[in-house]
Amino acid sequence: MFNTYGNSIPLEQLPDERLCLLAAQGNRMAEEILVTRYNRLVRTCARPYFLAGGDSEDLTQEGMVGLIKAVREFDAGRETSFRTFAEICIRSRLYSVLRAAGRDKQQPLNQSVSLDTPYFESNSYTSGTNNLAQRNPEDFLIDREHTAALLSGVRKQLSEFEAMILGYYLDGLSCREIAKAVSKSPKSVDNAVQRIRRKVARHLLSGDVSKC
């Protein structure tokens, strides 16, 4: 790739849409750059479900499958950014896995809910002939009021430190990144995440989400 002055442009500096085109042409490096660029988005999408009872590594891997699908199927001709399409693909993959797990009553994920607020309503991929569009957009969303009530209820049970850690964690930061941000050890952050998980689990099992 070259800029208007004839100088070579590193792949890492190319926009998402151009990288998708190169990936579609078989450029593995372009695909790897996109996967690396959106690794944090995968973690952000998967972590609420981890807190609600899922396996962190498994959910992250499934989210990566959704991200790779987005890289390979993105259509630059549509009026939607790659990031928006990538989030749809990631959450769609996670949602499918959660539904499959939910068929087994012994699976903790049978009670899982999202603790964040997805934003698919304005996405052009929710109309038309795209495979994802053939599914009802409501399938990808947890009721906003229910989600807000759950998050509010959980936060009431957290210490100030845990609430701060939860915010960073849901933003997709690694334990090491959070530890650096709050000047604590990674072990201290991990312990806080585990305490948050236990409180989320108790809150879900209590059945009083609607009372928050």
Tab-separated table of C-alpha atoms in Angstrom:
chain	number	residue	atom	x	y	z
A	1	MET	CA	0.000	0.000	0.000
A	2	PHE	CA	1.187	3.548	-0.776
A	3	ASN	CA	0.004	6.994	0.300
A	4	THR	CA	-0.495	9.997	-1.996
A	5	TYR	CA	3.235	10.716	-1.826
A	6	GLY	CA	4.178	7.258	-3.037
A	7	ASN	CA	5.443	6.104	0.356
A	8	SER	CA	4.637	2.643	1.655
A	9	ILE	CA	1.968	2.511	4.390
A	10	PRO	CA	2.438	-0.159	7.086
A	11	LEU	CA	-0.491	-2.557	7.302
A	12	GLU	CA	-0.913	-1.649	10.972
A	13	GLN	CA	-1.868	1.894	9.955
A	14	LEU	CA	-4.555	0.920	7.453
A	15	PRO	CA	-8.230	1.410	8.373
A	16	ASP	CA	-10.360	-1.593	9.289
A	17	GLU	CA	-12.274	-1.655	6.035
A	18	ARG	CA	-9.097	-1.757	3.929
A	19	LEU	CA	-7.676	-4.531	6.088
A	20	CYS	CA	-10.890	-6.526	5.625
A	21	LEU	CA	-10.529	-6.224	1.857
A	22	LEU	CA	-6.941	-7.431	2.024
A	23	ALA	CA	-7.952	-10.281	4.330
A	24	ALA	CA	-10.633	-11.312	1.833
A	25	GLN	CA	-7.897	-11.451	-0.796
A	26	GLY	CA	-5.943	-13.926	1.313
A	27	ASN	CA	-3.660	-11.578	3.247
A	28	ARG	CA	-3.250	-13.407	6.568
A	29	MET	CA	-1.263	-10.565	8.115
A	30	ALA	CA	-4.180	-8.177	7.565
A	31	GLU	CA	-6.505	-10.649	9.268
A	32	GLU	CA	-4.125	-11.056	12.208
A	33	ILE	CA	-3.882	-7.277	12.629
A	34	LEU	CA	-7.665	-6.960	12.815
A	35	VAL	CA	-7.936	-9.821	15.297
A	36	THR	CA	-5.306	-8.162	17.482
A	37	ARG	CA	-6.925	-4.749	17.097
A	38	TYR	CA	-10.291	-6.044	18.314
A	39	ASN	CA	-9.121	-8.511	20.942
A	40	ARG	CA	-10.234	-6.140	23.670
A	41	LEU	CA	-13.716	-5.866	22.125
A	42	VAL	CA	-14.026	-9.649	22.346
A	43	ARG	CA	-13.132	-9.530	26.033
A	44	THR	CA	-15.581	-6.692	26.612
A	45	CYS	CA	-18.419	-8.681	25.018
A	46	ALA	CA	-17.592	-11.927	26.832
A	47	ARG	CA	-16.904	-10.702	30.342
A	48	PRO	CA	-20.456	-9.996	31.507
A	49	TYR	CA	-21.312	-13.620	30.784
A	50	PHE	CA	-18.193	-14.775	32.607
A	51	LEU	CA	-19.271	-12.851	35.684
A	52	ALA	CA	-22.700	-14.476	35.413
A	53	GLY	CA	-21.254	-17.990	35.515
A	54	GLY	CA	-19.460	-18.786	32.273
A	55	ASP	CA	-15.909	-19.916	31.652
A	56	SER	CA	-13.712	-16.959	30.750
A	57	GLU	CA	-11.376	-18.776	28.364
A	58	ASP	CA	-14.165	-20.655	26.577
A	59	LEU	CA	-16.253	-17.528	26.094
A	60	THR	CA	-13.264	-15.549	24.842
A	61	GLN	CA	-12.458	-18.276	22.314
A	62	GLU	CA	-16.057	-18.299	21.087
A	63	GLY	CA	-15.978	-14.526	20.801
A	64	MET	CA	-12.824	-14.782	18.709
A	65	VAL	CA	-14.659	-17.124	16.342
A	66	GLY	CA	-17.275	-14.411	15.916
A	67	LEU	CA	-14.589	-11.801	15.286
A	68	ILE	CA	-12.900	-13.898	12.598
A	69	LYS	CA	-16.304	-14.422	10.984
A	70	ALA	CA	-16.728	-10.640	10.900
A	71	VAL	CA	-13.326	-10.151	9.260
A	72	ARG	CA	-14.114	-12.682	6.553
A	73	GLU	CA	-17.707	-11.631	5.862
A	74	PHE	CA	-17.608	-7.855	6.223
A	75	ASP	CA	-19.107	-6.009	3.258
A	76	ALA	CA	-17.629	-2.528	2.894
A	77	GLY	CA	-20.483	-1.668	0.529
A	78	ARG	CA	-22.934	-1.454	3.410
A	79	GLU	CA	-23.301	1.725	5.439
A	80	THR	CA	-21.949	0.153	8.610
A	81	SER	CA	-18.513	0.327	10.186
A	82	PHE	CA	-16.477	-2.805	10.670
A	83	ARG	CA	-16.476	-2.293	14.442
A	84	THR	CA	-20.269	-2.344	14.569
A	85	PHE	CA	-20.463	-5.442	12.391
A	86	ALA	CA	-17.726	-7.120	14.435
A	87	GLU	CA	-19.643	-6.537	17.664
A	88	ILE	CA	-22.777	-8.042	16.133
A	89	CYS	CA	-20.861	-11.138	15.023
A	90	ILE	CA	-19.129	-11.525	18.386
A	91	ARG	CA	-22.303	-11.161	20.408
A	92	SER	CA	-24.217	-13.379	18.005
A	93	ARG	CA	-21.661	-16.130	18.498
A	94	LEU	CA	-21.754	-15.757	22.278
A	95	TYR	CA	-25.543	-15.694	22.261
A	96	SER	CA	-25.679	-18.934	20.256
A	97	VAL	CA	-23.268	-20.623	22.660
A	98	LEU	CA	-25.226	-19.420	25.676
A	99	ARG	CA	-28.495	-20.668	24.226
A	100	ALA	CA	-26.944	-24.069	23.600
A	101	ALA	CA	-25.590	-24.162	27.152
A	102	GLY	CA	-28.960	-23.053	28.476
A	103	ARG	CA	-30.595	-26.230	27.197
A	104	ASP	CA	-28.728	-28.078	29.949
A	105	LYS	CA	-30.351	-27.180	33.248
A	106	GLN	CA	-27.128	-27.983	35.062
A	107	GLN	CA	-25.219	-25.275	33.220
A	108	PRO	CA	-24.650	-22.041	35.196
A	109	LEU	CA	-25.017	-20.128	31.927
A	110	ASN	CA	-28.658	-21.151	31.859
A	111	GLN	CA	-29.205	-18.160	34.127
A	112	SER	CA	-26.696	-15.857	32.491
A	113	VAL	CA	-27.603	-12.353	31.421
A	114	SER	CA	-25.645	-9.496	29.929
A	115	LEU	CA	-24.517	-6.819	32.360
A	116	ASP	CA	-23.886	-4.222	29.683
A	117	THR	CA	-25.966	-2.492	27.032
A	118	PRO	CA	-25.511	-3.659	23.407
A	119	TYR	CA	-26.460	-1.254	20.644
A	120	PHE	CA	-27.844	-2.988	17.593
A	121	GLU	CA	-31.006	-0.957	17.003
A	122	SER	CA	-29.430	1.516	14.572
A	123	ASN	CA	-27.296	-1.002	12.713
A	124	SER	CA	-28.006	-1.450	9.011
A	125	TYR	CA	-27.093	-5.129	9.267
A	126	THR	CA	-30.380	-5.725	11.074
A	127	SER	CA	-32.208	-5.346	7.778
A	128	GLY	CA	-31.677	-6.914	4.393
A	129	THR	CA	-30.535	-10.364	3.348
A	130	ASN	CA	-27.448	-10.816	5.525
A	131	ASN	CA	-27.515	-14.096	7.489
A	132	LEU	CA	-27.345	-12.240	10.780
A	133	ALA	CA	-30.191	-9.995	9.719
A	134	GLN	CA	-32.522	-12.968	9.313
A	135	ARG	CA	-32.566	-13.306	13.075
A	136	ASN	CA	-34.746	-11.017	15.161
A	137	PRO	CA	-32.590	-8.192	16.606
A	138	GLU	CA	-34.357	-8.788	19.922
A	139	ASP	CA	-32.569	-12.151	20.066
A	140	PHE	CA	-29.325	-10.255	20.639
A	141	LEU	CA	-30.636	-7.989	23.382
A	142	ILE	CA	-31.444	-8.404	27.052
A	143	ASP	CA	-34.208	-6.065	28.211
A	144	ARG	CA	-32.504	-2.754	29.041
A	145	GLU	CA	-34.487	-2.118	32.212
A	146	HIS	CA	-33.760	-5.622	33.491
A	147	THR	CA	-30.060	-5.175	32.712
A	148	ALA	CA	-29.913	-1.779	34.406
A	149	ALA	CA	-31.683	-3.168	37.478
A	150	LEU	CA	-29.305	-6.102	37.721
A	151	LEU	CA	-26.195	-3.965	37.376
A	152	SER	CA	-27.537	-1.459	39.872
A	153	GLY	CA	-28.383	-4.216	42.335
A	154	VAL	CA	-24.964	-5.810	42.026
A	155	ARG	CA	-23.148	-2.507	42.456
A	156	LYS	CA	-24.966	-1.940	45.745
A	157	GLN	CA	-23.293	-5.072	47.064
A	158	LEU	CA	-19.777	-4.094	46.009
A	159	SER	CA	-17.131	-2.258	47.942
A	160	GLU	CA	-15.769	0.945	46.448
A	161	PHE	CA	-12.692	-0.950	45.246
A	162	GLU	CA	-14.764	-3.764	43.710
A	163	ALA	CA	-17.027	-1.276	41.925
A	164	MET	CA	-13.961	0.398	40.425
A	165	ILE	CA	-12.537	-2.955	39.345
A	166	LEU	CA	-15.895	-3.938	37.791
A	167	GLY	CA	-15.885	-0.827	35.628
A	168	TYR	CA	-12.404	-1.508	34.295
A	169	TYR	CA	-13.144	-5.211	33.884
A	170	LEU	CA	-16.281	-4.673	31.813
A	171	ASP	CA	-14.269	-2.295	29.634
A	172	GLY	CA	-12.137	-5.272	28.611
A	173	LEU	CA	-8.903	-4.454	30.425
A	174	SER	CA	-6.692	-7.361	31.464
A	175	CYS	CA	-5.972	-7.944	35.135
A	176	ARG	CA	-2.456	-6.581	34.623
A	177	GLU	CA	-3.803	-3.447	32.947
A	178	ILE	CA	-6.307	-2.927	35.746
A	179	ALA	CA	-3.637	-3.540	38.361
A	180	LYS	CA	-1.478	-0.840	36.796
A	181	ALA	CA	-4.415	1.577	36.654
A	182	VAL	CA	-5.321	1.130	40.324
A	183	SER	CA	-1.769	0.597	41.617
A	184	LYS	CA	-2.509	-2.877	42.954
A	185	SER	CA	-1.083	-6.320	42.245
A	186	PRO	CA	-2.676	-8.494	39.525
A	187	LYS	CA	-3.474	-11.029	42.257
A	188	SER	CA	-5.405	-8.399	44.202
A	189	VAL	CA	-7.397	-7.531	41.073
A	190	ASP	CA	-8.088	-11.190	40.306
A	191	ASN	CA	-9.307	-11.735	43.870
A	192	ALA	CA	-11.659	-8.762	43.494
A	193	VAL	CA	-13.036	-10.182	40.231
A	194	GLN	CA	-13.719	-13.512	41.935
A	195	ARG	CA	-15.547	-11.738	44.774
A	196	ILE	CA	-17.615	-9.850	42.210
A	197	ARG	CA	-18.481	-13.139	40.483
A	198	ARG	CA	-19.710	-14.629	43.740
A	199	LYS	CA	-21.855	-11.569	44.438
A	200	VAL	CA	-23.301	-11.631	40.911
A	201	ALA	CA	-24.104	-15.331	41.325
A	202	ARG	CA	-25.853	-14.730	44.648
A	203	HIS	CA	-27.790	-11.841	43.156
A	204	LEU	CA	-28.947	-13.936	40.207
A	205	LEU	CA	-29.916	-16.873	42.401
A	206	SER	CA	-31.780	-14.641	44.842
A	207	GLY	CA	-34.387	-13.927	42.180
A	208	ASP	CA	-34.927	-10.367	43.397
A	209	VAL	CA	-33.456	-8.590	40.355
A	210	SER	CA	-36.790	-6.889	39.689
A	211	LYS	CA	-36.791	-5.481	43.204
A	212	CYS	CA	-33.594	-3.507	42.734
